[in-house]
mmCIF file of C-alpha atoms in Angstrom:
data_model
loop_
_atom_site.group_PDB
_atom_site.id
_atom_site.type_symbol
_atom_site.label_atom_id
_atom_site.label_comp_id
_atom_site.label_asym_id
_atom_site.label_seq_id
_atom_site.Cartn_x
_atom_site.Cartn_y
_atom_site.Cartn_z
ATOM 1 C CA MET A 948 -26.176 38.452 -14.395
ATOM 2 C CA ALA A 949 -27.254 38.934 -10.820
ATOM 3 C CA ASP A 950 -24.678 39.184 -8.058
ATOM 4 C CA LEU A 951 -24.614 36.263 -5.670
ATOM 5 C CA ALA A 952 -25.106 37.112 -2.044
ATOM 6 C CA ASP A 953 -22.652 35.617 0.435
ATOM 7 C CA ASP A 954 -25.430 33.296 1.583
ATOM 8 C CA ASP A 955 -25.611 31.766 -1.912
ATOM 9 C CA ILE A 956 -21.968 30.673 -2.050
ATOM 10 C CA PRO A 957 -21.739 26.901 -1.488
ATOM 11 C CA THR A 958 -19.647 25.788 1.468
ATOM 12 C CA LEU A 959 -18.566 22.437 2.853
ATOM 13 C CA SER A 960 -19.645 21.231 6.244
ATOM 14 C CA ALA A 961 -16.932 20.892 8.878
ATOM 15 C CA ASP A 962 -17.057 17.064 8.570
ATOM 16 C CA VAL A 963 -16.644 17.106 4.789
ATOM 17 C CA LEU A 964 -13.885 19.698 4.979
ATOM 18 C CA ALA A 965 -12.056 17.510 7.531
ATOM 19 C CA LEU A 966 -12.277 14.524 5.146
ATOM 20 C CA VAL A 967 -10.961 16.589 2.249
ATOM 21 C CA ASN A 968 -8.043 17.773 4.362
ATOM 22 C CA GLU A 969 -7.328 14.195 5.494
ATOM 23 C CA CYS A 970 -7.222 13.041 1.861
ATOM 24 C CA ARG A 971 -4.820 15.852 1.030
ATOM 25 C CA ARG A 972 -2.556 14.914 3.966
ATOM 26 C CA GLU A 973 -2.558 11.260 2.873
ATOM 27 C CA GLN A 974 -1.652 12.282 -0.682
ATOM 28 C CA GLU A 975 1.227 14.410 0.605
ATOM 29 C CA GLU A 976 2.391 11.500 2.806
ATOM 30 C CA ARG A 977 2.427 9.133 -0.198
ATOM 31 C CA GLU A 978 4.395 11.674 -2.210
ATOM 32 C CA ARG A 979 6.997 11.872 0.575
ATOM 33 C CA ALA A 980 7.146 8.063 0.908
ATOM 34 C CA ALA A 981 9.023 7.462 -2.334
ATOM 35 C CA VAL A 982 11.061 4.249 -2.265
ATOM 36 C CA GLY A 983 14.308 4.005 -4.169
ATOM 37 C CA GLY A 984 13.560 7.335 -5.789
ATOM 38 C CA GLN A 985 10.254 6.021 -7.134
ATOM 39 C CA GLN A 986 6.878 7.344 -6.088
ATOM 40 C CA MET A 987 4.138 5.020 -4.894
ATOM 41 C CA PRO A 988 1.267 4.932 -7.376
ATOM 42 C CA GLU A 989 -1.925 6.575 -6.248
ATOM 43 C CA GLU A 990 -4.573 4.459 -4.589
ATOM 44 C CA ASP A 991 -7.062 2.917 -7.008
ATOM 45 C CA TRP A 992 -10.352 2.347 -5.214
ATOM 46 C CA GLN A 993 -11.512 -0.081 -7.910
ATOM 47 C CA LEU A 994 -8.758 -2.608 -7.155
ATOM 48 C CA SER A 995 -9.630 -3.540 -3.554
ATOM 49 C CA GLN A 996 -6.217 -2.535 -2.278
ATOM 50 C CA PHE A 997 -5.469 -2.015 1.392
ATOM 51 C CA TRP A 998 -3.492 1.149 2.049
ATOM 52 C CA TYR A 999 -2.101 1.935 5.481
ATOM 53 C CA SER A 1000 -0.840 5.056 7.171
ATOM 54 C CA GLU A 1001 2.925 5.299 7.676
ATOM 55 C CA GLU A 1002 2.608 4.473 11.380
ATOM 56 C CA THR A 1003 0.363 1.447 10.801
ATOM 57 C CA ALA A 1004 2.534 0.095 7.959
ATOM 58 C CA VAL A 1005 5.703 0.308 10.042
ATOM 59 C CA ARG A 1006 4.028 -1.376 13.014
ATOM 60 C CA LEU A 1007 2.575 -4.212 10.920
ATOM 61 C CA CYS A 1008 5.904 -4.887 9.223
ATOM 62 C CA ASP A 1009 7.817 -4.847 12.507
ATOM 63 C CA GLU A 1010 5.324 -7.239 14.124
ATOM 64 C CA ILE A 1011 5.338 -9.652 11.175
ATOM 65 C CA ALA A 1012 9.142 -9.577 10.989
ATOM 66 C CA ALA A 1013 9.379 -10.332 14.720
ATOM 67 C CA VAL A 1014 7.132 -13.387 14.313
ATOM 68 C CA CYS A 1015 9.208 -14.559 11.352
ATOM 69 C CA GLU A 1016 12.415 -14.349 13.385
ATOM 70 C CA ASP A 1017 11.035 -16.997 15.735
ATOM 71 C CA LEU A 1018 10.228 -19.456 12.948
ATOM 72 C CA PRO A 1019 12.523 -22.449 12.359
ATOM 73 C CA GLY A 1020 14.805 -22.385 9.351
ATOM 74 C CA ASP A 1021 17.160 -19.831 7.894
ATOM 75 C CA HIS A 1022 14.512 -17.704 6.160
ATOM 76 C CA ALA A 1023 10.784 -16.977 6.054
ATOM 77 C CA THR A 1024 8.473 -15.836 3.272
ATOM 78 C CA VAL A 1025 5.641 -13.368 3.803
ATOM 79 C CA ALA A 1026 2.790 -13.030 1.311
ATOM 80 C CA LEU A 1027 1.192 -9.598 1.053
ATOM 81 C CA LEU A 1028 -2.264 -9.823 -0.471
ATOM 82 C CA ALA A 1029 -3.387 -6.527 -2.040
ATOM 83 C CA THR A 1030 -1.390 -4.517 0.493
ATOM 84 C CA PRO A 1031 1.044 -2.504 -1.630
ATOM 85 C CA THR A 1032 1.858 0.082 1.037
ATOM 86 C CA LEU A 1033 3.517 -2.555 3.222
ATOM 87 C CA LEU A 1034 6.193 -3.686 0.770
ATOM 88 C CA PRO A 1035 8.389 -0.544 0.904
ATOM 89 C CA HIS A 1036 8.516 -0.827 4.694
ATOM 90 C CA PHE A 1037 9.514 -4.497 4.585
ATOM 91 C CA LYS A 1038 12.304 -3.595 2.178
ATOM 92 C CA LYS A 1039 13.806 -1.289 4.813
ATOM 93 C CA LEU A 1040 14.082 -4.073 7.406
ATOM 94 C CA GLU A 1041 17.401 -5.783 8.098
ATOM 95 C CA GLY A 1042 15.791 -9.219 7.701
ATOM 96 C CA PHE A 1043 14.763 -8.356 4.147
ATOM 97 C CA ARG A 1044 18.124 -6.847 3.229
ATOM 98 C CA SER A 1045 19.996 -9.868 4.633
ATOM 99 C CA GLY A 1046 17.781 -12.374 2.798
ATOM 100 C CA ARG A 1047 16.335 -13.952 5.943
ATOM 101 C CA LEU A 1048 12.918 -12.450 5.151
ATOM 102 C CA ARG A 1049 11.411 -12.794 1.693
ATOM 103 C CA VAL A 1050 8.301 -10.787 0.852
ATOM 104 C CA MET A 1051 5.992 -11.308 -2.123
ATOM 105 C CA LEU A 1052 3.266 -8.862 -3.109
ATOM 106 C CA PHE A 1053 0.228 -10.545 -4.671
ATOM 107 C CA GLU A 1054 -1.448 -7.641 -6.415
ATOM 108 C CA ASN A 1055 -3.673 -7.061 -9.427
ATOM 109 C CA ASP A 1056 -2.328 -3.549 -10.033
ATOM 110 C CA ALA A 1057 0.519 -4.015 -12.522
ATOM 111 C CA ARG A 1058 1.995 -0.608 -11.637
ATOM 112 C CA PHE A 1059 3.662 -2.255 -8.651
ATOM 113 C CA GLY A 1060 5.366 -4.775 -10.906
ATOM 114 C CA THR A 1061 7.471 -1.989 -12.393
ATOM 115 C CA ILE A 1062 8.459 -0.673 -8.967
ATOM 116 C CA HIS A 1063 9.016 -4.050 -7.259
ATOM 117 C CA PRO A 1064 9.640 -6.570 -10.064
ATOM 118 C CA ASP A 1065 11.369 -9.155 -7.862
ATOM 119 C CA GLU A 1066 8.613 -9.212 -5.246
ATOM 120 C CA PHE A 1067 5.561 -8.745 -7.473
ATOM 121 C CA VAL A 1068 3.113 -11.510 -8.438
ATOM 122 C CA GLN A 1069 0.207 -10.588 -10.698
ATOM 123 C CA TYR A 1070 -2.834 -11.751 -8.739
ATOM 124 C CA ASP A 1071 -6.544 -11.478 -9.362
ATOM 125 C CA TYR A 1072 -8.538 -11.861 -6.165
ATOM 126 C CA LYS A 1073 -11.569 -12.763 -8.292
ATOM 127 C CA ALA A 1074 -9.696 -15.874 -9.483
ATOM 128 C CA PRO A 1075 -7.571 -16.777 -6.439
ATOM 129 C CA LEU A 1076 -6.626 -20.270 -7.616
ATOM 130 C CA ASP A 1077 -5.660 -19.234 -11.128
ATOM 131 C CA GLU A 1078 -2.374 -20.951 -11.930
ATOM 132 C CA LYS A 1079 -1.093 -17.972 -13.930
ATOM 133 C CA CYS A 1080 0.637 -16.673 -10.844
ATOM 134 C CA GLY A 1081 2.932 -19.715 -10.994
ATOM 135 C CA LEU A 1082 3.012 -20.341 -7.271
ATOM 136 C CA ILE A 1083 0.188 -22.854 -6.863
#
């Protein structure tokens, strides 16, 4: 077998290498973001889920909670549609812990039903009016 010259060894371009490193950082961030001792499932690109960075998730949850505080009544309900990375951040908020803020995750990925059974609603975005979810 012939020896490969250094020029023959495949390498990644700087752009591709940066993307690979970003994916690795995101994976490490998800592993550190365990909620209640449970790890977040890995992102499934086939399920049309919306995953946010830690900073974005915290900001979105804080903004939504602030809007809910100004609503009339003694509690508000927030529906998260295919946004599983937001739910753990809502659960850390005082409004959620006190019961003033209720959050429901409408998600097709049943893995989240085992982690968040009280907030999980099985939802298929391809059949949005399907009465199986029990909330229509």
